[in-house]
PDB file of C-alpha atoms in Angstrom:
ATOM      1  CA  PRO A   1       4.074  11.122   2.312  1.00 59.00           C
ATOM      2  CA  ASP A   2       6.615  13.838   2.734  1.00 56.00           C
ATOM      3  CA  ARG A   3      10.380  13.862   2.150  1.00 50.00           C
ATOM      4  CA  ASP A   4      12.543  15.948   4.481  1.00 50.00           C
ATOM      5  CA  LYS A   5      15.686  17.918   3.506  1.00 62.00           C
ATOM      6  CA  ARG A   6      17.885  14.880   4.165  1.00 75.00           C
ATOM      7  CA  ASN A   7      15.771  12.774   1.773  1.00 85.00           C
ATOM      8  CA  GLY A   8      14.029  10.894   4.577  1.00 89.00           C
ATOM      9  CA  LEU A   9      10.412   9.852   4.042  1.00 92.00           C
ATOM     10  CA  HIS A  10       7.708  10.443   6.639  1.00 90.00           C
ATOM     11  CA  VAL A  11       3.944  10.115   6.738  1.00 91.00           C
ATOM     12  CA  VAL A  12       1.906  12.625   8.731  1.00 90.00           C
ATOM     13  CA  ASP A  13      -1.440  11.805  10.319  1.00 85.00           C
ATOM     14  CA  CYS A  14      -3.565  14.842   9.422  1.00 87.00           C
ATOM     15  CA  TYR A  15      -5.912  14.284  12.377  1.00 88.00           C
ATOM     16  CA  THR A  16      -3.302  14.017  15.134  1.00 92.00           C
ATOM     17  CA  GLY A  17      -0.310  15.743  13.533  1.00 90.00           C
ATOM     18  CA  THR A  18       1.799  12.695  14.353  1.00 90.00           C
ATOM     19  CA  ARG A  19       4.791  12.244  12.044  1.00 90.00           C
ATOM     20  CA  VAL A  20       5.948   8.668  11.415  1.00 90.00           C
ATOM     21  CA  PRO A  21       9.308   8.019   9.697  1.00 91.00           C
ATOM     22  CA  LEU A  22       9.070   5.507   6.854  1.00 93.00           C
ATOM     23  CA  LEU A  23      12.555   5.570   5.280  1.00 94.00           C
ATOM     24  CA  GLY A  24      15.841   7.168   6.321  1.00 91.00           C
ATOM     25  CA  ILE A  25      16.899   7.641   2.696  1.00 92.00           C
ATOM     26  CA  CYS A  26      14.396   8.046  -0.113  1.00 93.00           C
ATOM     27  CA  GLY A  27      15.278   8.747  -3.723  1.00 92.00           C
ATOM     28  CA  TYR A  28      11.745   8.432  -5.139  1.00 95.00           C
ATOM     29  CA  VAL A  29       8.228   8.497  -3.726  1.00 95.00           C
ATOM     30  CA  GLN A  30       4.804   8.652  -5.362  1.00 96.00           C
ATOM     31  CA  TRP A  31       1.209   7.731  -4.698  1.00 94.00           C
ATOM     32  CA  VAL A  32      -0.104   5.137  -7.134  1.00 95.00           C
ATOM     33  CA  PRO A  33      -2.499   7.082  -9.392  1.00 91.00           C
ATOM     34  CA  LYS A  34      -6.120   6.846  -8.192  1.00 87.00           C
ATOM     35  CA  ALA A  35      -5.202   4.623  -5.218  1.00 90.00           C
ATOM     36  CA  ASP A  36      -4.215   4.841  -1.550  1.00 88.00           C
ATOM     37  CA  VAL A  37      -0.930   3.056  -2.209  1.00 94.00           C
ATOM     38  CA  VAL A  38       2.532   4.571  -1.783  1.00 95.00           C
ATOM     39  CA  VAL A  39       5.644   3.478  -3.699  1.00 97.00           C
ATOM     40  CA  ALA A  40       9.124   4.593  -2.626  1.00 97.00           C
ATOM     41  CA  GLN A  41      12.727   3.701  -3.402  1.00 97.00           C
ATOM     42  CA  SER A  42      15.549   3.563  -0.895  1.00 95.00           C
ATOM     43  CA  ARG A  43      18.829   2.571  -2.503  1.00 94.00           C
ATOM     44  CA  ASN A  44      18.278  -0.879  -4.100  1.00 96.00           C
ATOM     45  CA  ASP A  45      14.913  -1.585  -2.483  1.00 97.00           C
ATOM     46  CA  LEU A  46      11.413  -0.712  -3.612  1.00 98.00           C
ATOM     47  CA  TYR A  47       8.894  -0.227  -0.799  1.00 97.00           C
ATOM     48  CA  VAL A  48       5.156  -0.510  -1.403  1.00 96.00           C
ATOM     49  CA  TRP A  49       2.622   0.437   1.251  1.00 94.00           C
ATOM     50  CA  TYR A  50      -0.665  -1.121   0.154  1.00 92.00           C
ATOM     51  CA  ASN A  51      -2.111  -0.001   3.503  1.00 88.00           C
ATOM     52  CA  ILE A  52      -0.610   3.349   4.514  1.00 86.00           C
ATOM     53  CA  ASP A  53      -2.537   3.132   7.805  1.00 83.00           C
ATOM     54  CA  SER A  54       0.040   0.494   8.802  1.00 85.00           C
ATOM     55  CA  PRO A  55       3.299   2.208   7.834  1.00 89.00           C
ATOM     56  CA  GLU A  56       5.384  -0.394   9.668  1.00 89.00           C
ATOM     57  CA  ARG A  57       4.335  -3.109   7.192  1.00 87.00           C
ATOM     58  CA  PRO A  58       5.528  -2.345   3.666  1.00 92.00           C
ATOM     59  CA  THR A  59       6.114  -4.905   0.962  1.00 93.00           C
ATOM     60  CA  ILE A  60       9.784  -4.744  -0.077  1.00 95.00           C
ATOM     61  CA  PHE A  61      11.276  -5.739  -3.442  1.00 97.00           C
ATOM     62  CA  PRO A  62      14.992  -5.700  -4.296  1.00 97.00           C
ATOM     63  CA  ILE A  63      15.570  -3.764  -7.526  1.00 97.00           C
ATOM     64  CA  LYS A  64      18.461  -2.740  -9.769  1.00 95.00           C
ATOM     65  CA  GLY A  65      18.267   0.798 -11.079  1.00 96.00           C
ATOM     66  CA  ASP A  66      16.089   3.817 -10.389  1.00 97.00           C
ATOM     67  CA  VAL A  67      12.309   4.081 -10.301  1.00 97.00           C
ATOM     68  CA  ILE A  68      11.184   6.600 -12.913  1.00 97.00           C
ATOM     69  CA  ASP A  69       7.400   6.201 -13.053  1.00 97.00           C
ATOM     70  CA  ILE A  70       4.280   4.267 -12.110  1.00 97.00           C
ATOM     71  CA  GLU A  71       1.954   3.244 -14.926  1.00 96.00           C
ATOM     72  CA  ARG A  72      -1.630   2.223 -14.420  1.00 94.00           C
ATOM     73  CA  GLN A  73      -3.632   0.941 -17.377  1.00 91.00           C
ATOM     74  CA  LYS A  74      -6.003  -1.860 -18.352  1.00 88.00           C
ATOM     75  CA  GLY A  75      -6.320  -3.220 -14.803  1.00 86.00           C
ATOM     76  CA  LYS A  76      -2.560  -3.432 -14.312  1.00 94.00           C
ATOM     77  CA  THR A  77      -0.194  -1.281 -12.250  1.00 97.00           C
ATOM     78  CA  GLU A  78       3.537  -1.378 -12.915  1.00 97.00           C
ATOM     79  CA  VAL A  79       6.549   0.424 -11.484  1.00 98.00           C
ATOM     80  CA  VAL A  80       8.909   1.532 -14.267  1.00 98.00           C
ATOM     81  CA  ILE A  81      12.593   1.036 -13.422  1.00 98.00           C
ATOM     82  CA  ASP A  82      15.517   2.478 -15.403  1.00 97.00           C
ATOM     83  CA  GLU A  83      18.325  -0.082 -15.208  1.00 96.00           C
ATOM     84  CA  GLY A  84      20.747   1.948 -17.330  1.00 93.00           C
ATOM     85  CA  THR A  85      20.801  -0.033 -20.561  1.00 95.00           C
ATOM     86  CA  GLN A  86      17.198  -1.212 -20.321  1.00 97.00           C
ATOM     87  CA  THR A  87      13.864  -0.464 -18.697  1.00 97.00           C
ATOM     88  CA  SER A  88      12.153  -3.049 -16.524  1.00 97.00           C
ATOM     89  CA  TYR A  89       8.631  -3.216 -15.128  1.00 97.00           C
ATOM     90  CA  LEU A  90       7.574  -4.532 -11.732  1.00 97.00           C
ATOM     91  CA  ALA A  91       3.880  -5.429 -11.463  1.00 96.00           C
ATOM     92  CA  LEU A  92       2.117  -4.433  -8.255  1.00 96.00           C
ATOM     93  CA  ASN A  93      -0.536  -6.559  -6.548  1.00 94.00           C
ATOM     94  CA  GLU A  94      -3.751  -5.330  -8.160  1.00 94.00           C
ATOM     95  CA  PRO A  95      -6.118  -6.983  -5.646  1.00 93.00           C
ATOM     96  CA  LEU A  96      -4.376  -5.207  -2.758  1.00 92.00           C
ATOM     97  CA  ILE A  97      -4.668  -1.903  -4.616  1.00 94.00           C
ATOM     98  CA  ALA A  98      -8.388  -2.622  -5.162  1.00 93.00           C
ATOM     99  CA  PHE A  99      -8.775  -3.333  -1.426  1.00 94.00           C
ATOM    100  CA  GLY A 100      -7.910   0.279  -0.590  1.00 89.00           C
ATOM    101  CA  SER A 101     -10.493   1.580  -3.056  1.00 88.00           C
ATOM    102  CA  ALA A 102     -13.162  -0.764  -1.675  1.00 93.00           C
ATOM    103  CA  VAL A 103     -12.485   0.360   1.901  1.00 93.00           C
ATOM    104  CA  GLU A 104     -12.502   4.031   0.914  1.00 89.00           C
ATOM    105  CA  ASP A 105     -15.875   3.519  -0.788  1.00 91.00           C
ATOM    106  CA  ARG A 106     -17.118   1.620   2.326  1.00 94.00           C
ATOM    107  CA  LEU A 107     -17.703  -1.513   0.239  1.00 96.00           C
ATOM    108  CA  PHE A 108     -16.711  -3.846   3.064  1.00 97.00           C
ATOM    109  CA  ASP A 109     -18.176  -7.005   1.486  1.00 97.00           C
ATOM    110  CA  LYS A 110     -16.035  -6.380  -1.585  1.00 96.00           C
ATOM    111  CA  ALA A 111     -12.974  -5.766   0.626  1.00 97.00           C
ATOM    112  CA  VAL A 112     -13.522  -9.127   2.365  1.00 97.00           C
ATOM    113  CA  ASP A 113     -13.875 -10.856  -1.020  1.00 97.00           C
ATOM    114  CA  ILE A 114     -10.566  -9.326  -2.146  1.00 96.00           C
ATOM    115  CA  LEU A 115      -8.705 -10.478   0.967  1.00 96.00           C
ATOM    116  CA  GLU A 116     -10.212 -13.975   0.699  1.00 96.00           C
ATOM    117  CA  SER A 117      -9.429 -14.395  -3.000  1.00 93.00           C
ATOM    118  CA  PRO A 118      -6.919 -17.123  -3.889  1.00 91.00           C
ATOM    119  CA  THR A 119      -4.613 -14.552  -5.521  1.00 87.00           C
ATOM    120  CA  VAL A 120      -4.031 -12.752  -2.194  1.00 91.00           C
ATOM    121  CA  LYS A 121      -1.498 -14.494   0.008  1.00 89.00           C
ATOM    122  CA  ALA A 122      -1.317 -14.083   3.785  1.00 89.00           C
ATOM    123  CA  SER A 123       1.365 -11.583   4.802  1.00 86.00           C
ATOM    124  CA  PRO A 124       1.974  -8.993   7.508  1.00 82.00           C
ATOM    125  CA  GLU A 125       0.451  -6.425   5.166  1.00 84.00           C
ATOM    126  CA  THR A 126      -2.787  -8.400   4.601  1.00 91.00           C
ATOM    127  CA  GLU A 127      -2.992  -8.956   8.360  1.00 91.00           C
ATOM    128  CA  ALA A 128      -2.933  -5.172   8.785  1.00 89.00           C
ATOM    129  CA  MET A 129      -5.672  -4.899   6.145  1.00 93.00           C
ATOM    130  CA  TRP A 130      -7.858  -7.401   8.016  1.00 96.00           C
ATOM    131  CA  SER A 131      -7.309  -5.367  11.183  1.00 94.00           C
ATOM    132  CA  THR A 132      -8.183  -2.071   9.498  1.00 93.00           C
ATOM    133  CA  LEU A 133     -11.289  -3.602   7.946  1.00 96.00           C
ATOM    134  CA  ALA A 134     -12.320  -5.059  11.317  1.00 97.00           C
ATOM    135  CA  GLN A 135     -12.090  -1.656  13.015  1.00 96.00           C
ATOM    136  CA  LEU A 136     -13.970   0.151  10.247  1.00 96.00           C
ATOM    137  CA  SER A 137     -16.673  -2.546  10.209  1.00 97.00           C
ATOM    138  CA  LEU A 138     -17.144  -2.145  13.950  1.00 97.00           C
ATOM    139  CA  GLN A 139     -17.434   1.630  13.568  1.00 96.00           C
ATOM    140  CA  ASP A 140     -20.111   1.171  10.909  1.00 96.00           C
ATOM    141  CA  ARG A 141     -21.819  -1.555  12.976  1.00 96.00           C
ATOM    142  CA  LYS A 142     -21.292  -4.152  10.247  1.00 96.00           C
ATOM    143  CA  LEU A 143     -20.881  -6.858  12.860  1.00 96.00           C
ATOM    144  CA  VAL A 144     -20.951  -9.891  10.570  1.00 97.00           C
ATOM    145  CA  ILE A 145     -18.098  -8.427   8.537  1.00 97.00           C
ATOM    146  CA  ALA A 146     -16.200  -7.440  11.695  1.00 97.00           C
ATOM    147  CA  GLU A 147     -16.583 -10.993  13.013  1.00 97.00           C
ATOM    148  CA  ARG A 148     -15.205 -12.395   9.734  1.00 96.00           C
ATOM    149  CA  CYS A 149     -12.232 -10.030   9.937  1.00 97.00           C
ATOM    150  CA  PHE A 150     -11.393 -10.941  13.526  1.00 96.00           C
ATOM    151  CA  ALA A 151     -11.666 -14.626  12.615  1.00 96.00           C
ATOM    152  CA  ALA A 152      -9.101 -14.078   9.861  1.00 94.00           C
ATOM    153  CA  LEU A 153      -6.729 -12.506  12.364  1.00 90.00           C
TER     154      LEU A 153
END
């Protein structure tokens, strides 16, 4: 992700050079450490892109205060928010973070297991993940996995 001079947030596809706007106003942006997940703040909303390949489908949380950090430890990822008189923590969806790592490592069976786990709820973002996994499975000729992904869609 890249912020422009007016504090807008864009993502650039390195292969095509295409620039996609994500947020018109962005006060904070950071990759989750050791993950393909982006966290950004625009005014009183926190945006989380668990699948940056589908920038039109972030998960949005209303927040009070300013994001100051992202902490990742002991299998838990939290966004640290300064609310003025106190600090609050917003837990991110660890299975969806793990999905990105599984896909990057080409562990498609593990990625399917993550998306099918009872802790992962259907959402526009998980639909995008199924779609991404379907396309990658086809490219790698993992047809059984691709079939499972298309069935989920």
